[in-house]
Short mmCIF file of N, CA and C in Angstrom, two decimals:
data_model
loop_
_atom_site.label_atom_id
_atom_site.label_comp_id
_atom_site.label_asym_id
_atom_site.label_seq_id
_atom_site.Cartn_x
_atom_site.Cartn_y
_atom_site.Cartn_z
N MET M 1 -32.65 -26.21 89.47
CA MET M 1 -32.34 -25.44 88.28
C MET M 1 -31.11 -26.03 87.60
N LYS M 2 -31.23 -26.30 86.31
CA LYS M 2 -30.13 -26.88 85.56
C LYS M 2 -29.09 -25.81 85.25
N ARG M 3 -27.85 -26.13 85.51
CA ARG M 3 -26.76 -25.19 85.25
C ARG M 3 -26.16 -25.49 83.89
N ASP M 4 -26.09 -24.49 83.05
CA ASP M 4 -25.54 -24.71 81.72
C ASP M 4 -24.03 -24.47 81.71
N PHE M 5 -23.44 -24.63 80.54
CA PHE M 5 -22.00 -24.51 80.38
C PHE M 5 -21.50 -23.13 80.80
N MET M 6 -22.22 -22.06 80.41
CA MET M 6 -21.77 -20.71 80.75
C MET M 6 -21.76 -20.48 82.25
N ASP M 7 -22.74 -21.04 82.96
CA ASP M 7 -22.75 -20.90 84.42
C ASP M 7 -21.53 -21.56 85.03
N ARG M 8 -21.14 -22.69 84.50
CA ARG M 8 -19.95 -23.38 85.02
C ARG M 8 -18.67 -22.60 84.70
N VAL M 9 -18.62 -21.99 83.51
CA VAL M 9 -17.46 -21.17 83.15
C VAL M 9 -17.36 -19.97 84.08
N ILE M 10 -18.48 -19.29 84.31
CA ILE M 10 -18.50 -18.13 85.20
C ILE M 10 -18.09 -18.54 86.61
N ASP M 11 -18.63 -19.65 87.09
CA ASP M 11 -18.26 -20.12 88.43
C ASP M 11 -16.76 -20.39 88.52
N THR M 12 -16.18 -20.98 87.48
CA THR M 12 -14.74 -21.24 87.47
C THR M 12 -13.95 -19.94 87.51
N ILE M 13 -14.39 -18.96 86.72
CA ILE M 13 -13.70 -17.66 86.71
C ILE M 13 -13.81 -17.00 88.08
N GLU M 14 -14.98 -17.08 88.72
CA GLU M 14 -15.14 -16.50 90.05
C GLU M 14 -14.24 -17.20 91.07
N TRP M 15 -14.12 -18.50 90.97
CA TRP M 15 -13.24 -19.24 91.88
C TRP M 15 -11.79 -18.88 91.65
N LEU M 16 -11.39 -18.67 90.39
CA LEU M 16 -10.02 -18.24 90.11
C LEU M 16 -9.75 -16.87 90.74
N ALA M 17 -10.69 -15.94 90.59
CA ALA M 17 -10.53 -14.62 91.20
C ALA M 17 -10.42 -14.74 92.72
N ALA M 18 -11.25 -15.60 93.30
CA ALA M 18 -11.19 -15.80 94.75
C ALA M 18 -9.87 -16.43 95.17
N LEU M 19 -9.37 -17.35 94.37
CA LEU M 19 -8.07 -17.98 94.66
C LEU M 19 -6.96 -16.94 94.66
N PHE M 20 -6.98 -16.03 93.67
CA PHE M 20 -5.96 -14.98 93.60
C PHE M 20 -6.07 -14.04 94.80
N ILE M 21 -7.28 -13.74 95.24
CA ILE M 21 -7.45 -12.90 96.43
C ILE M 21 -6.84 -13.60 97.64
N GLY M 22 -7.10 -14.90 97.77
CA GLY M 22 -6.55 -15.66 98.89
C GLY M 22 -5.04 -15.69 98.86
N ILE M 23 -4.45 -15.87 97.68
CA ILE M 23 -2.99 -15.91 97.57
C ILE M 23 -2.39 -14.56 97.94
N VAL M 24 -2.98 -13.48 97.46
CA VAL M 24 -2.47 -12.13 97.79
C VAL M 24 -2.59 -11.88 99.29
N ALA M 25 -3.73 -12.23 99.87
CA ALA M 25 -3.92 -12.02 101.32
C ALA M 25 -2.91 -12.85 102.12
N LEU M 26 -2.71 -14.09 101.72
CA LEU M 26 -1.74 -14.95 102.42
C LEU M 26 -0.33 -14.39 102.28
N ASP M 27 0.03 -13.94 101.09
CA ASP M 27 1.35 -13.36 100.86
C ASP M 27 1.57 -12.15 101.77
N ILE M 28 0.59 -11.27 101.84
CA ILE M 28 0.71 -10.07 102.69
C ILE M 28 0.80 -10.46 104.15
N PHE M 29 -0.07 -11.37 104.59
CA PHE M 29 -0.08 -11.77 106.00
C PHE M 29 1.25 -12.40 106.40
N VAL M 30 1.74 -13.34 105.60
CA VAL M 30 3.00 -14.02 105.94
C VAL M 30 4.15 -13.03 105.90
N ALA M 31 4.17 -12.14 104.91
CA ALA M 31 5.25 -11.16 104.81
C ALA M 31 5.27 -10.24 106.03
N VAL M 32 4.11 -9.81 106.49
CA VAL M 32 4.04 -8.93 107.67
C VAL M 32 4.50 -9.67 108.92
N VAL M 33 4.03 -10.90 109.10
CA VAL M 33 4.43 -11.69 110.28
C VAL M 33 5.93 -11.94 110.27
N LEU M 34 6.47 -12.32 109.13
CA LEU M 34 7.92 -12.58 109.06
C LEU M 34 8.73 -11.32 109.33
N ARG M 35 8.28 -10.20 108.80
CA ARG M 35 9.02 -8.95 109.01
C ARG M 35 8.91 -8.48 110.45
N LYS M 36 7.71 -8.59 111.04
CA LYS M 36 7.48 -8.08 112.39
C LYS M 36 8.15 -8.94 113.46
N PHE M 37 8.00 -10.26 113.35
CA PHE M 37 8.46 -11.14 114.43
C PHE M 37 9.80 -11.82 114.17
N PHE M 38 10.21 -11.94 112.92
CA PHE M 38 11.43 -12.68 112.62
C PHE M 38 12.46 -11.86 111.86
N ASN M 39 12.14 -10.60 111.59
CA ASN M 39 13.06 -9.69 110.92
C ASN M 39 13.59 -10.28 109.60
N THR M 40 12.72 -10.91 108.86
CA THR M 40 13.08 -11.47 107.55
C THR M 40 11.91 -11.27 106.60
N SER M 41 12.09 -11.64 105.37
CA SER M 41 11.01 -11.46 104.39
C SER M 41 11.02 -12.58 103.36
N ILE M 42 9.93 -12.70 102.65
CA ILE M 42 9.82 -13.65 101.54
C ILE M 42 10.46 -12.98 100.32
N PRO M 43 11.40 -13.66 99.67
CA PRO M 43 11.99 -13.05 98.47
C PRO M 43 10.91 -12.76 97.42
N ASP M 44 10.95 -11.59 96.86
CA ASP M 44 10.03 -11.14 95.81
C ASP M 44 8.58 -11.08 96.26
N SER M 45 8.33 -11.01 97.54
CA SER M 45 6.96 -10.94 98.04
C SER M 45 6.23 -9.73 97.48
N TYR M 46 6.89 -8.61 97.45
CA TYR M 46 6.27 -7.39 96.94
C TYR M 46 5.94 -7.53 95.45
N ASP M 47 6.90 -8.02 94.67
CA ASP M 47 6.68 -8.18 93.23
C ASP M 47 5.52 -9.13 92.95
N PHE M 48 5.53 -10.28 93.60
CA PHE M 48 4.44 -11.25 93.38
C PHE M 48 3.11 -10.69 93.87
N GLY M 49 3.12 -9.98 94.98
CA GLY M 49 1.89 -9.40 95.51
C GLY M 49 1.26 -8.43 94.54
N LYS M 50 2.05 -7.51 94.01
CA LYS M 50 1.49 -6.51 93.09
C LYS M 50 1.08 -7.14 91.76
N LEU M 51 1.84 -8.12 91.27
CA LEU M 51 1.47 -8.78 90.02
C LEU M 51 0.20 -9.61 90.18
N LEU M 52 0.07 -10.30 91.30
CA LEU M 52 -1.14 -11.08 91.53
C LEU M 52 -2.35 -10.19 91.83
N LEU M 53 -2.12 -9.04 92.42
CA LEU M 53 -3.22 -8.09 92.65
C LEU M 53 -3.80 -7.63 91.32
N GLY M 54 -2.94 -7.30 90.38
CA GLY M 54 -3.42 -6.94 89.04
C GLY M 54 -4.14 -8.09 88.38
N THR M 55 -3.63 -9.29 88.55
CA THR M 55 -4.25 -10.49 87.98
C THR M 55 -5.65 -10.69 88.54
N LEU M 56 -5.80 -10.58 89.84
CA LEU M 56 -7.12 -10.81 90.44
C LEU M 56 -8.11 -9.72 90.03
N ILE M 57 -7.63 -8.52 89.81
CA ILE M 57 -8.52 -7.46 89.34
C ILE M 57 -9.07 -7.80 87.96
N PHE M 58 -8.21 -8.26 87.06
CA PHE M 58 -8.68 -8.58 85.70
C PHE M 58 -9.61 -9.78 85.68
N TRP M 59 -9.32 -10.80 86.50
CA TRP M 59 -10.22 -11.95 86.57
C TRP M 59 -11.53 -11.55 87.24
N GLY M 60 -11.48 -10.62 88.19
CA GLY M 60 -12.70 -10.11 88.81
C GLY M 60 -13.55 -9.34 87.83
N ILE M 61 -12.92 -8.56 86.94
CA ILE M 61 -13.65 -7.85 85.90
C ILE M 61 -14.37 -8.85 85.01
N ALA M 62 -13.70 -9.95 84.69
CA ALA M 62 -14.34 -10.97 83.85
C ALA M 62 -15.59 -11.53 84.53
N ALA M 63 -15.49 -11.82 85.80
CA ALA M 63 -16.62 -12.43 86.51
C ALA M 63 -17.79 -11.46 86.66
N THR M 64 -17.51 -10.22 87.02
CA THR M 64 -18.61 -9.28 87.25
C THR M 64 -19.23 -8.76 85.96
N SER M 65 -18.46 -8.73 84.89
CA SER M 65 -18.98 -8.19 83.63
C SER M 65 -20.07 -9.06 83.05
N TYR M 66 -19.92 -10.36 83.10
CA TYR M 66 -20.94 -11.23 82.52
C TYR M 66 -22.23 -11.20 83.33
N ARG M 67 -22.09 -11.25 84.63
CA ARG M 67 -23.28 -11.28 85.48
C ARG M 67 -23.94 -9.91 85.61
N GLY M 68 -23.21 -8.85 85.24
CA GLY M 68 -23.76 -7.51 85.35
C GLY M 68 -23.84 -7.05 86.80
N THR M 69 -22.95 -7.56 87.64
CA THR M 69 -22.99 -7.22 89.07
C THR M 69 -21.96 -6.16 89.44
N HIS M 70 -21.37 -5.51 88.45
CA HIS M 70 -20.42 -4.46 88.75
C HIS M 70 -21.17 -3.21 89.22
N ILE M 71 -20.43 -2.25 89.70
CA ILE M 71 -21.03 -1.02 90.23
C ILE M 71 -21.72 -0.28 89.09
N THR M 72 -22.95 0.12 89.32
CA THR M 72 -23.72 0.83 88.30
C THR M 72 -24.35 2.08 88.91
N VAL M 73 -24.69 3.01 88.04
CA VAL M 73 -25.43 4.20 88.45
C VAL M 73 -26.79 4.08 87.76
N ASP M 74 -27.83 3.84 88.54
CA ASP M 74 -29.13 3.51 87.98
C ASP M 74 -30.13 4.65 88.00
N LEU M 75 -29.70 5.88 88.14
CA LEU M 75 -30.62 7.00 88.21
C LEU M 75 -31.45 7.12 86.94
N VAL M 76 -30.80 7.16 85.78
CA VAL M 76 -31.52 7.27 84.51
C VAL M 76 -32.20 5.94 84.19
N TRP M 77 -31.49 4.84 84.41
CA TRP M 77 -32.01 3.51 84.08
C TRP M 77 -33.31 3.23 84.83
N SER M 78 -33.36 3.56 86.13
CA SER M 78 -34.54 3.24 86.93
C SER M 78 -35.78 4.03 86.50
N SER M 79 -35.58 5.19 85.89
CA SER M 79 -36.73 5.99 85.47
C SER M 79 -37.11 5.73 84.01
N ALA M 80 -36.38 4.88 83.32
CA ALA M 80 -36.65 4.61 81.91
C ALA M 80 -37.74 3.54 81.77
N SER M 81 -38.32 3.48 80.58
CA SER M 81 -39.30 2.43 80.28
C SER M 81 -38.56 1.10 80.12
N VAL M 82 -39.32 0.03 80.00
CA VAL M 82 -38.71 -1.29 79.83
C VAL M 82 -37.83 -1.31 78.58
N ARG M 83 -38.35 -0.76 77.49
CA ARG M 83 -37.57 -0.70 76.24
C ARG M 83 -36.33 0.20 76.42
N GLY M 84 -36.49 1.33 77.11
CA GLY M 84 -35.37 2.22 77.37
C GLY M 84 -34.30 1.56 78.23
N LYS M 85 -34.73 0.79 79.23
CA LYS M 85 -33.77 0.06 80.07
C LYS M 85 -32.95 -0.91 79.24
N ARG M 86 -33.61 -1.58 78.31
CA ARG M 86 -32.89 -2.53 77.47
C ARG M 86 -31.89 -1.81 76.58
N TYR M 87 -32.28 -0.68 75.98
CA TYR M 87 -31.36 0.10 75.16
C TYR M 87 -30.17 0.60 75.97
N ILE M 88 -30.43 1.07 77.18
CA ILE M 88 -29.34 1.54 78.05
C ILE M 88 -28.40 0.38 78.37
N ASP M 89 -28.96 -0.78 78.69
CA ASP M 89 -28.13 -1.94 79.01
C ASP M 89 -27.26 -2.36 77.82
N VAL M 90 -27.86 -2.39 76.64
CA VAL M 90 -27.10 -2.77 75.44
C VAL M 90 -26.00 -1.75 75.17
N PHE M 91 -26.33 -0.46 75.22
CA PHE M 91 -25.34 0.59 74.98
C PHE M 91 -24.19 0.51 76.00
N ALA M 92 -24.54 0.39 77.27
CA ALA M 92 -23.52 0.34 78.32
C ALA M 92 -22.62 -0.89 78.15
N THR M 93 -23.22 -2.01 77.78
CA THR M 93 -22.43 -3.23 77.60
C THR M 93 -21.53 -3.12 76.37
N LEU M 94 -22.01 -2.47 75.31
CA LEU M 94 -21.16 -2.25 74.14
C LEU M 94 -19.98 -1.34 74.46
N VAL M 95 -20.23 -0.30 75.24
CA VAL M 95 -19.13 0.59 75.66
C VAL M 95 -18.12 -0.19 76.51
N LEU M 96 -18.63 -0.99 77.45
CA LEU M 96 -17.75 -1.81 78.28
C LEU M 96 -16.94 -2.77 77.42
N LEU M 97 -17.59 -3.39 76.44
CA LEU M 97 -16.90 -4.32 75.54
C LEU M 97 -15.77 -3.61 74.79
N PHE M 98 -16.04 -2.41 74.30
CA PHE M 98 -15.02 -1.65 73.58
C PHE M 98 -13.84 -1.32 74.49
N VAL M 99 -14.13 -0.81 75.67
CA VAL M 99 -13.06 -0.40 76.60
C VAL M 99 -12.21 -1.59 77.03
N VAL M 100 -12.86 -2.69 77.39
CA VAL M 100 -12.10 -3.85 77.85
C VAL M 100 -11.33 -4.49 76.69
N THR M 101 -11.86 -4.44 75.48
CA THR M 101 -11.13 -4.97 74.32
C THR M 101 -9.86 -4.17 74.07
N VAL M 102 -9.97 -2.84 74.10
CA VAL M 102 -8.79 -1.99 73.92
C VAL M 102 -7.78 -2.26 75.04
N HIS M 103 -8.27 -2.39 76.26
CA HIS M 103 -7.39 -2.67 77.39
C HIS M 103 -6.69 -4.02 77.22
N THR M 104 -7.40 -5.01 76.71
CA THR M 104 -6.82 -6.34 76.51
C THR M 104 -5.69 -6.29 75.49
N PHE M 105 -5.87 -5.52 74.41
CA PHE M 105 -4.79 -5.36 73.44
C PHE M 105 -3.58 -4.67 74.08
N ALA M 106 -3.82 -3.68 74.92
CA ALA M 106 -2.73 -2.97 75.59
C ALA M 106 -1.99 -3.90 76.55
N ILE M 107 -2.73 -4.72 77.27
CA ILE M 107 -2.09 -5.65 78.21
C ILE M 107 -1.29 -6.71 77.44
N PHE M 108 -1.82 -7.17 76.30
CA PHE M 108 -1.06 -8.14 75.50
C PHE M 108 0.26 -7.53 75.04
N ASP M 109 0.24 -6.26 74.67
CA ASP M 109 1.47 -5.58 74.29
C ASP M 109 2.45 -5.54 75.46
N LYS M 110 1.92 -5.35 76.66
CA LYS M 110 2.77 -5.34 77.87
C LYS M 110 3.36 -6.74 78.12
N VAL M 111 2.56 -7.79 77.93
CA VAL M 111 3.06 -9.16 78.09
C VAL M 111 4.20 -9.40 77.10
N ARG M 112 3.97 -9.03 75.84
CA ARG M 112 4.98 -9.22 74.81
C ARG M 112 6.25 -8.42 75.13
N GLY M 113 6.06 -7.19 75.59
CA GLY M 113 7.21 -6.35 75.93
C GLY M 113 8.02 -6.90 77.09
N THR M 114 7.35 -7.36 78.14
CA THR M 114 8.09 -7.91 79.28
C THR M 114 8.79 -9.21 78.91
N TYR M 115 8.19 -9.97 77.99
CA TYR M 115 8.83 -11.21 77.54
C TYR M 115 10.10 -10.90 76.74
N HIS M 116 9.99 -10.00 75.77
CA HIS M 116 11.13 -9.68 74.91
C HIS M 116 12.22 -8.88 75.63
N ASP M 117 11.82 -8.11 76.65
CA ASP M 117 12.81 -7.33 77.41
C ASP M 117 13.41 -8.11 78.57
N HIS M 118 12.94 -9.33 78.78
CA HIS M 118 13.43 -10.20 79.85
C HIS M 118 13.33 -9.52 81.22
N VAL M 119 12.18 -8.91 81.49
CA VAL M 119 11.94 -8.26 82.77
C VAL M 119 11.83 -9.35 83.84
N GLN M 120 12.52 -9.12 84.96
CA GLN M 120 12.58 -10.13 86.02
C GLN M 120 12.25 -9.51 87.37
N THR M 121 11.94 -10.39 88.32
CA THR M 121 11.70 -9.92 89.69
C THR M 121 13.02 -9.47 90.30
N PHE M 122 12.93 -8.72 91.39
CA PHE M 122 14.12 -8.10 91.97
C PHE M 122 15.03 -9.11 92.69
N ASP M 123 14.45 -9.95 93.55
CA ASP M 123 15.27 -10.83 94.38
C ASP M 123 15.69 -12.13 93.68
N LEU M 124 14.75 -12.83 93.11
CA LEU M 124 15.02 -14.15 92.56
C LEU M 124 15.28 -14.14 91.05
N ASN M 125 15.16 -12.97 90.44
CA ASN M 125 15.36 -12.84 89.00
C ASN M 125 14.51 -13.80 88.19
N LEU M 126 13.24 -13.94 88.59
CA LEU M 126 12.29 -14.77 87.85
C LEU M 126 11.61 -13.90 86.80
N PRO M 127 11.29 -14.45 85.64
CA PRO M 127 10.60 -13.65 84.63
C PRO M 127 9.19 -13.29 85.09
N VAL M 128 8.76 -12.07 84.79
CA VAL M 128 7.44 -11.62 85.22
C VAL M 128 6.38 -11.81 84.14
N TRP M 129 6.79 -12.10 82.92
CA TRP M 129 5.82 -12.21 81.84
C TRP M 129 4.75 -13.28 82.08
N PRO M 130 5.04 -14.41 82.76
CA PRO M 130 3.95 -15.37 82.98
C PRO M 130 2.81 -14.79 83.83
N LEU M 131 3.13 -13.96 84.81
CA LEU M 131 2.08 -13.34 85.61
C LEU M 131 1.34 -12.27 84.82
N TYR M 132 2.05 -11.55 83.96
CA TYR M 132 1.38 -10.62 83.06
C TYR M 132 0.45 -11.39 82.12
N ALA M 133 0.91 -12.54 81.64
CA ALA M 133 0.08 -13.36 80.74
C ALA M 133 -1.15 -13.88 81.47
N LEU M 134 -1.00 -14.23 82.74
CA LEU M 134 -2.15 -14.68 83.53
C LEU M 134 -3.17 -13.56 83.69
N ALA M 135 -2.69 -12.35 83.93
CA ALA M 135 -3.59 -11.20 84.02
C ALA M 135 -4.26 -10.95 82.67
N TRP M 136 -3.48 -11.05 81.58
CA TRP M 136 -4.05 -10.86 80.25
C TRP M 136 -5.14 -11.90 79.96
N ALA M 137 -4.93 -13.13 80.41
CA ALA M 137 -5.95 -14.17 80.20
C ALA M 137 -7.26 -13.80 80.89
N GLY M 138 -7.17 -13.19 82.06
CA GLY M 138 -8.37 -12.71 82.74
C GLY M 138 -9.06 -11.61 81.95
N ASP M 139 -8.28 -10.71 81.39
CA ASP M 139 -8.83 -9.64 80.56
C ASP M 139 -9.46 -10.20 79.29
N ALA M 140 -8.78 -11.18 78.68
CA ALA M 140 -9.32 -11.82 77.47
C ALA M 140 -10.62 -12.56 77.80
N ALA M 141 -10.67 -13.20 78.97
CA ALA M 141 -11.91 -13.86 79.40
C ALA M 141 -13.02 -12.83 79.57
N ALA M 142 -12.67 -11.66 80.07
CA ALA M 142 -13.67 -10.60 80.23
C ALA M 142 -14.23 -10.18 78.87
N VAL M 143 -13.37 -10.03 77.87
CA VAL M 143 -13.85 -9.66 76.53
C VAL M 143 -14.81 -10.72 76.01
N MET M 144 -14.43 -11.98 76.16
CA MET M 144 -15.29 -13.06 75.67
C MET M 144 -16.64 -13.04 76.39
N LEU M 145 -16.63 -12.90 77.69
CA LEU M 145 -17.87 -12.93 78.46
C LEU M 145 -18.74 -11.70 78.22
N ILE M 146 -18.10 -10.54 78.05
CA ILE M 146 -18.88 -9.32 77.75
C ILE M 146 -19.50 -9.44 76.36
N ALA M 147 -18.77 -10.02 75.42
CA ALA M 147 -19.33 -10.22 74.07
C ALA M 147 -20.54 -11.16 74.13
N ILE M 148 -20.43 -12.21 74.91
CA ILE M 148 -21.56 -13.15 75.07
C ILE M 148 -22.73 -12.43 75.73
N ARG M 149 -22.45 -11.65 76.76
CA ARG M 149 -23.52 -10.90 77.43
C ARG M 149 -24.18 -9.93 76.47
N THR M 150 -23.39 -9.26 75.64
CA THR M 150 -23.95 -8.32 74.68
C THR M 150 -24.87 -9.05 73.71
N TRP M 151 -24.42 -10.18 73.20
CA TRP M 151 -25.24 -10.97 72.27
C TRP M 151 -26.55 -11.38 72.94
N GLN M 152 -26.45 -11.82 74.21
CA GLN M 152 -27.65 -12.24 74.92
C GLN M 152 -28.59 -11.06 75.18
N LEU M 153 -28.04 -9.90 75.51
CA LEU M 153 -28.88 -8.73 75.74
C LEU M 153 -29.65 -8.35 74.47
N ILE M 154 -29.00 -8.51 73.32
CA ILE M 154 -29.63 -8.11 72.07
C ILE M 154 -30.59 -9.18 71.56
N PHE M 155 -30.15 -10.43 71.55
CA PHE M 155 -30.92 -11.48 70.88
C PHE M 155 -31.66 -12.44 71.81
N ARG M 156 -31.23 -12.56 73.07
CA ARG M 156 -31.87 -13.49 74.01
C ARG M 156 -31.98 -12.86 75.39
N PRO M 157 -32.67 -11.74 75.53
CA PRO M 157 -32.72 -11.04 76.82
C PRO M 157 -33.38 -11.88 77.92
N GLU M 158 -34.18 -12.85 77.56
CA GLU M 158 -34.81 -13.69 78.58
C GLU M 158 -33.77 -14.51 79.36
N ARG M 159 -32.60 -14.76 78.76
CA ARG M 159 -31.53 -15.48 79.46
C ARG M 159 -30.98 -14.67 80.63
N LEU M 160 -31.09 -13.36 80.55
CA LEU M 160 -30.55 -12.48 81.58
C LEU M 160 -31.65 -11.87 82.43
N ALA M 161 -32.85 -12.40 82.34
CA ALA M 161 -34.01 -11.78 83.00
C ALA M 161 -34.12 -12.06 84.48
N GLU M 162 -33.25 -12.91 85.03
CA GLU M 162 -33.36 -13.16 86.46
C GLU M 162 -32.86 -11.96 87.24
N PRO M 163 -33.55 -11.59 88.33
CA PRO M 163 -33.19 -10.38 89.07
C PRO M 163 -31.80 -10.48 89.70
N GLU M 164 -31.05 -9.41 89.59
CA GLU M 164 -29.74 -9.30 90.22
C GLU M 164 -29.72 -7.98 90.96
N HIS M 165 -29.77 -8.01 92.24
CA HIS M 165 -29.69 -6.79 93.07
C HIS M 165 -30.73 -5.76 92.64
N GLY M 166 -31.95 -6.22 92.37
CA GLY M 166 -33.02 -5.30 92.04
C GLY M 166 -33.12 -4.92 90.58
N ARG M 167 -32.19 -5.39 89.75
CA ARG M 167 -32.23 -5.06 88.32
C ARG M 167 -32.76 -6.25 87.55
N GLU M 168 -33.62 -5.96 86.59
CA GLU M 168 -34.13 -7.01 85.71
C GLU M 168 -34.04 -6.50 84.28
N VAL M 169 -33.69 -7.40 83.39
CA VAL M 169 -33.70 -7.08 81.96
C VAL M 169 -34.96 -7.70 81.40
N GLU M 170 -35.79 -6.90 80.74
CA GLU M 170 -37.05 -7.42 80.18
C GLU M 170 -37.09 -7.20 78.70
#
């Protein structure tokens, strides 16, 4: 099966989300080991952990939104006709696009605010806005991918017709 550009973009976004999960897990593991056995800690471990956790959540939203693999409630969808399923999918994706777009604007305001207020980490006094910007980039990627998914659901549903966890778009 030939992989197109969008598949490679999605794969990259999924790998970024996985990388952030690995970094957060490593940070927590090392911090616990250092505290338990050596009575010391990594400077700003808590700050970086919470900022990267938010970042991985936003990049994860980007990855799951395009593929449609996020948590769904299929009670009404499963009993609908093929045409009804498509309408439900389009409506749900439009609502998701609206919510994530509003959230992306709010996060951008937070990035701008932390930059202008010179918010810094507690121990090393490093600026936090770059990590906020990284999280915002994940949210912005989600908006882009949800918009593409919406377009495909409306105009090219055959592109999304491959089964995903028992769901098919026809």
